[in-house]
Tab-separated table of C-alpha atoms in Angstrom:
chain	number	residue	atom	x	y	z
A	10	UNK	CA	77.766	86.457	117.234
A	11	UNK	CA	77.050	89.482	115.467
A	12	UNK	CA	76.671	90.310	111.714
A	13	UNK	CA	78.145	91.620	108.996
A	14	UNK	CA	75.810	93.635	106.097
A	15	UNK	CA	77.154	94.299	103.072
A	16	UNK	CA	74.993	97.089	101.906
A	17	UNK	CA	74.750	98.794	98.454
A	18	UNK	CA	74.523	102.865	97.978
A	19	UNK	CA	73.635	104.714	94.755
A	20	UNK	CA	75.975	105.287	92.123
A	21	UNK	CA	74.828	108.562	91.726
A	22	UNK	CA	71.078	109.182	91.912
A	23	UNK	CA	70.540	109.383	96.106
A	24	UNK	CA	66.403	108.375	94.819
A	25	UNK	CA	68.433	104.984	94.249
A	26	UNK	CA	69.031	104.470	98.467
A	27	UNK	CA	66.189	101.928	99.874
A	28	UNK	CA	64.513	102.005	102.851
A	29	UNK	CA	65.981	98.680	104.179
A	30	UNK	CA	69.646	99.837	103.544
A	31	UNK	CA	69.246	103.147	105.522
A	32	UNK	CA	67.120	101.331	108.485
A	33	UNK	CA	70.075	98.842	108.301
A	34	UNK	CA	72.623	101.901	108.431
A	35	UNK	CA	70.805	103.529	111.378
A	36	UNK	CA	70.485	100.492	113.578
A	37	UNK	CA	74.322	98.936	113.099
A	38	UNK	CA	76.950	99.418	115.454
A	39	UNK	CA	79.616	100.720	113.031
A	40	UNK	CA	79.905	101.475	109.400
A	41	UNK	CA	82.512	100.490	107.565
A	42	UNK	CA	83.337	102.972	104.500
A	43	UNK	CA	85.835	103.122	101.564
A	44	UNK	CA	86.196	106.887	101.658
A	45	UNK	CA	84.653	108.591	105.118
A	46	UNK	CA	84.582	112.185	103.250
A	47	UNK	CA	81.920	110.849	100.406
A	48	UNK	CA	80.054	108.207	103.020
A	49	UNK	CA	80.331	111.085	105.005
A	50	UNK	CA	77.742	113.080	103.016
A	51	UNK	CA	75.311	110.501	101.857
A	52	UNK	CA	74.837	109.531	105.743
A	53	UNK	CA	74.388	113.546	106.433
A	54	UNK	CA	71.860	113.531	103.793
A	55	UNK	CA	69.535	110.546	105.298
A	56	UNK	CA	70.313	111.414	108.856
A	57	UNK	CA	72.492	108.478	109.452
A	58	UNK	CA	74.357	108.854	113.100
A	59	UNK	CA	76.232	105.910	112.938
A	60	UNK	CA	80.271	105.822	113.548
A	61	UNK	CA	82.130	105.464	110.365
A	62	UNK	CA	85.623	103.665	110.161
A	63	UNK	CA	87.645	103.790	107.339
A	64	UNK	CA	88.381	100.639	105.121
A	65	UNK	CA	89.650	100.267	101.721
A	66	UNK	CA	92.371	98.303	99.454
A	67	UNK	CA	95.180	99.813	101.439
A	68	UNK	CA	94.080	98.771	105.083
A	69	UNK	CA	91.668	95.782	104.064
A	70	UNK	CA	94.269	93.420	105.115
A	71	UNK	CA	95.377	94.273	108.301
A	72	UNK	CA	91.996	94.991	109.876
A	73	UNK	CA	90.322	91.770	109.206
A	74	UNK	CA	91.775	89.713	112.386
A	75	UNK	CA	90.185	93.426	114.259
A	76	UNK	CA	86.797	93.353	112.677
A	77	UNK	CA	86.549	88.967	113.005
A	78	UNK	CA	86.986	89.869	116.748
A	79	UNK	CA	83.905	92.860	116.825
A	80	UNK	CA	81.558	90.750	115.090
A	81	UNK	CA	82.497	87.715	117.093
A	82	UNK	CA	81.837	89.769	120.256
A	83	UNK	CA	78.156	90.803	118.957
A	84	UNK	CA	78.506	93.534	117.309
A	85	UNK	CA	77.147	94.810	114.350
A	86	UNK	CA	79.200	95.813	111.268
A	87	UNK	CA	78.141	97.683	107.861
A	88	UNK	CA	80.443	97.502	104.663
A	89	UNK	CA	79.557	100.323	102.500
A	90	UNK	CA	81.445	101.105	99.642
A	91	UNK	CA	81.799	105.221	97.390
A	92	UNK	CA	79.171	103.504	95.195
A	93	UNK	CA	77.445	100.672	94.452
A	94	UNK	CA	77.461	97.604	95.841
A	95	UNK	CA	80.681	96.305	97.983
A	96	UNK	CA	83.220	93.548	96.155
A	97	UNK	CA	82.546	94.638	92.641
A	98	UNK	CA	85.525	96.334	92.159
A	99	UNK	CA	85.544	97.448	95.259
A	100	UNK	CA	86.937	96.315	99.058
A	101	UNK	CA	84.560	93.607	100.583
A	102	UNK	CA	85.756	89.876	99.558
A	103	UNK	CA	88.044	89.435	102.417
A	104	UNK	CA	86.296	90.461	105.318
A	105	UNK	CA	82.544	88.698	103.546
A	106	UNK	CA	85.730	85.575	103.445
A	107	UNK	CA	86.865	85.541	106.593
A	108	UNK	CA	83.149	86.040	108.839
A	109	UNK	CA	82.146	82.882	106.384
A	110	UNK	CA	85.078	81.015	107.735
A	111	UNK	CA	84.721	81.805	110.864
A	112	UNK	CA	80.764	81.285	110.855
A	113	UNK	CA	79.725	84.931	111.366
A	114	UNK	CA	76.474	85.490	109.573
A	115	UNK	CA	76.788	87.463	106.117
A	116	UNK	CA	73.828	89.244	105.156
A	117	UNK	CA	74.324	91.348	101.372
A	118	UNK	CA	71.444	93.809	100.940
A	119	UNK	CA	70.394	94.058	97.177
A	120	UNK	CA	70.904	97.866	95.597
A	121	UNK	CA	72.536	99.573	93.218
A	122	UNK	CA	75.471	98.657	90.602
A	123	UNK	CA	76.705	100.137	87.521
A	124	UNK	CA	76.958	96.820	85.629
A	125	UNK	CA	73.002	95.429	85.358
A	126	UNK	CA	71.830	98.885	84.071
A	127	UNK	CA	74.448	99.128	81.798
A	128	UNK	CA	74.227	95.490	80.491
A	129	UNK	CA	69.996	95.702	80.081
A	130	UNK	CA	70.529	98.903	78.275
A	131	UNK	CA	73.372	97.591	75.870
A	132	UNK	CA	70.738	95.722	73.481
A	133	UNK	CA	73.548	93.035	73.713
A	134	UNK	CA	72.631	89.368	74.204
A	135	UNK	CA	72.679	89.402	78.417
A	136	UNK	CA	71.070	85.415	79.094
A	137	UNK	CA	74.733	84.728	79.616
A	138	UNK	CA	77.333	87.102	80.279
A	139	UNK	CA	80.875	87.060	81.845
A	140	UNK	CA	81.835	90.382	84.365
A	141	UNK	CA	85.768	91.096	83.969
A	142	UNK	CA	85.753	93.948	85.847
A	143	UNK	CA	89.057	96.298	85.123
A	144	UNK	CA	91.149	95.005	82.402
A	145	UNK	CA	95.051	94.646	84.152
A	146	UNK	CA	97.003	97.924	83.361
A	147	UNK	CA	100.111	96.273	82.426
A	148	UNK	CA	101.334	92.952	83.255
A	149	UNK	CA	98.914	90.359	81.274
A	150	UNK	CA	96.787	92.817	79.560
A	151	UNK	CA	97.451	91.197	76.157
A	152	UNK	CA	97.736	87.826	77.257
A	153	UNK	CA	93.893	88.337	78.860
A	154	UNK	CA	92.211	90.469	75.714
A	155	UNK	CA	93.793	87.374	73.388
A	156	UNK	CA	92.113	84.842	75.698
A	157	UNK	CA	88.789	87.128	75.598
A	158	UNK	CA	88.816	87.317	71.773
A	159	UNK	CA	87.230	83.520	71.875
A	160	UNK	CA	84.450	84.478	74.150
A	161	UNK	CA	81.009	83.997	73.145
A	162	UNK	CA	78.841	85.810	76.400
A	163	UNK	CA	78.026	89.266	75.977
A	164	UNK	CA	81.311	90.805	78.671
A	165	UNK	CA	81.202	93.170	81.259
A	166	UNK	CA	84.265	95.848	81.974
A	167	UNK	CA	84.547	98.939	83.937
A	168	UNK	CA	87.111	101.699	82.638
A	169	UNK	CA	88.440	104.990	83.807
A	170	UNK	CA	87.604	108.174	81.349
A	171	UNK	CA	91.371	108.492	80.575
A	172	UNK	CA	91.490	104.831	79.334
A	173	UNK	CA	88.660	104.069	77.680
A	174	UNK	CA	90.366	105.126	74.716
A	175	UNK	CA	93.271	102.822	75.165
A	176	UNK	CA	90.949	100.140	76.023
A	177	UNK	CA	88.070	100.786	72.726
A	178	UNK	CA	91.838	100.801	70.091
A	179	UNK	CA	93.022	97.288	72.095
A	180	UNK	CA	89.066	95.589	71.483
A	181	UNK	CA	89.586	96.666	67.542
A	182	UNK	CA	93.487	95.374	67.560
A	183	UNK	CA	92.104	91.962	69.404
A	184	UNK	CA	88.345	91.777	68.908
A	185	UNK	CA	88.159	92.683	66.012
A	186	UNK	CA	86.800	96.584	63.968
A	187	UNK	CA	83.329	95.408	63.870
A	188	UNK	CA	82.550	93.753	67.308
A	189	UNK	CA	79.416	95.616	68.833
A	190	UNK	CA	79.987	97.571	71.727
A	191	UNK	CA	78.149	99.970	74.472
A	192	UNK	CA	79.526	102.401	76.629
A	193	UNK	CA	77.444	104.012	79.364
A	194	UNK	CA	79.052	106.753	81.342
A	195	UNK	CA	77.547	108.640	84.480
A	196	UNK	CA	74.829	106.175	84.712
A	197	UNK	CA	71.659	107.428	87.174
A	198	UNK	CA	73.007	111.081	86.893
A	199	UNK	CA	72.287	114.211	85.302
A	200	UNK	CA	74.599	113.652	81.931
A	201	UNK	CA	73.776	109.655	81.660
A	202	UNK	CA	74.013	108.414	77.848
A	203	UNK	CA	75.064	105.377	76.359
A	204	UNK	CA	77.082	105.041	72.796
A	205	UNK	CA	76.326	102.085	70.687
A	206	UNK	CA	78.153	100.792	67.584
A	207	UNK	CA	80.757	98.997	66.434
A	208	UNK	CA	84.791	99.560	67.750
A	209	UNK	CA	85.740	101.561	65.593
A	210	UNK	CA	82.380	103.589	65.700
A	211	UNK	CA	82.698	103.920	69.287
A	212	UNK	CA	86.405	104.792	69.432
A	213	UNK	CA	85.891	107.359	66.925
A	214	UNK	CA	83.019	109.002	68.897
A	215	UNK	CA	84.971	109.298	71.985
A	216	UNK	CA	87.923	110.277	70.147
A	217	UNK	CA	86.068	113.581	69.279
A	218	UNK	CA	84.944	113.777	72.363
A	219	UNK	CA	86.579	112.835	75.536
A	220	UNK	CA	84.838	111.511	77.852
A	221	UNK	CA	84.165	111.989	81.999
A	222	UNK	CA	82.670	110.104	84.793
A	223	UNK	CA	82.041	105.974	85.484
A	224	UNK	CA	82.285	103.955	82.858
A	225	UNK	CA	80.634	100.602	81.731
A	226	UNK	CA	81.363	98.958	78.762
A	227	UNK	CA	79.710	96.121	77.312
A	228	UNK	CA	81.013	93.735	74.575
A	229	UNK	CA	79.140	91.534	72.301
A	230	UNK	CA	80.630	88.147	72.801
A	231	UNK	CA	82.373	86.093	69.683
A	232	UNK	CA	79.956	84.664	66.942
């Protein structure tokens, strides 16, 4: 049997690769990555000769049955992901699923992810916290902030620049114009900062100024 590693990059800061996850990088047979053009240069920039296949949401799917078969032949397999660590958001629960299942060894590397940073740095209660991860678009948005309205951990949520807006104006229409909130953008790189206030403080900030890059927001639970 061979192995599947499931190993974390930076999120931004290359300082944040260890040593373990490039010797692990190096010494696989392939690499599995969610974009080959951005894996592409991190493995240029820490010499990494490895072959690179692509894998992400759209082909996830259909090559699991392909990869099963590789690992279950000896070889060794990487999951890498654009940033941070694989399944958070990202492509890696079905193919970490399916080598459990089929008793091929799993083996996550610890690294980088936007969330932990982001939560320490909040000042927000984090002994117990909930991650939700993208809020849905559409379908069941409403139905899900309602249900997260009665939540007392400190919550977790990842947004995109153009709708973090949308998302800070539906936390004061469900949660409420005074629930404390952080938002840290760019995290490890050059323009990192993190805004800290109420809803309506926050929204107001980002109204005047529109904001770029990854983005973590953290949400005191209810009292």
């Amino acid at each position: 049997m061979g192995k599947l590693y499931i190993v974390p990059t930076p999120i931004g800061n290359l300082e944040d690769m260890t040593l373990r996850a490039i010797r692990v990088l190096k010494e696989v047979d392939l690499i599995l990555a969610e974009d080959t053009r951005t894996s592409g240069r991190l493995l240029q920039h820490f010499e990494i000769p490895t072959q690179m296949q692509s894998h992400h949401m759209h082909n996830e799917h259909k090559m699991v049955d392909r990869l099963i078969k590789k690992l279950q032949a000896g070889e060794t397999i990487a999951l890498i992901s654009d940033a941070g660590t694989p399944a958070i958001s990202d492509p890696g629960f079905l193919l970490t699923r399916a080598c459990v299942e089929n008793g091929i060894t799993v083996d996550c590397l610890p690294g980088a992810t936007a969330f932990v940073p982001a939560l320490v740095n909040s000042g927000l209660p984090n002994d117990k916290f909930v991650f939700e991860g993208f809020l849905p678009v559409k379908k069941g948005r409403q139905t899900r902030l309602k249900f997260l309205a009665e939540e007392s951990r400190t919550m977790i949520f990842y947004e995109s620049p153009h709708k973090l807006l949308k998302t800070l104006g539906n936390f004061v229409e469900f949660l409420g114009d005074d629930r404390k909130v952080s938002v840290s953008r760019e995290l490890t790189k050059l323009y990192e900062e993190t805004i800290r206030g109420t809803t309506t403080e926050v929204l107001k900030h980002y109204t005047g100024n529109p904001p770029k890059g990854e983005i973590v927001i953290i949400v005191a639970g209810k009292k």
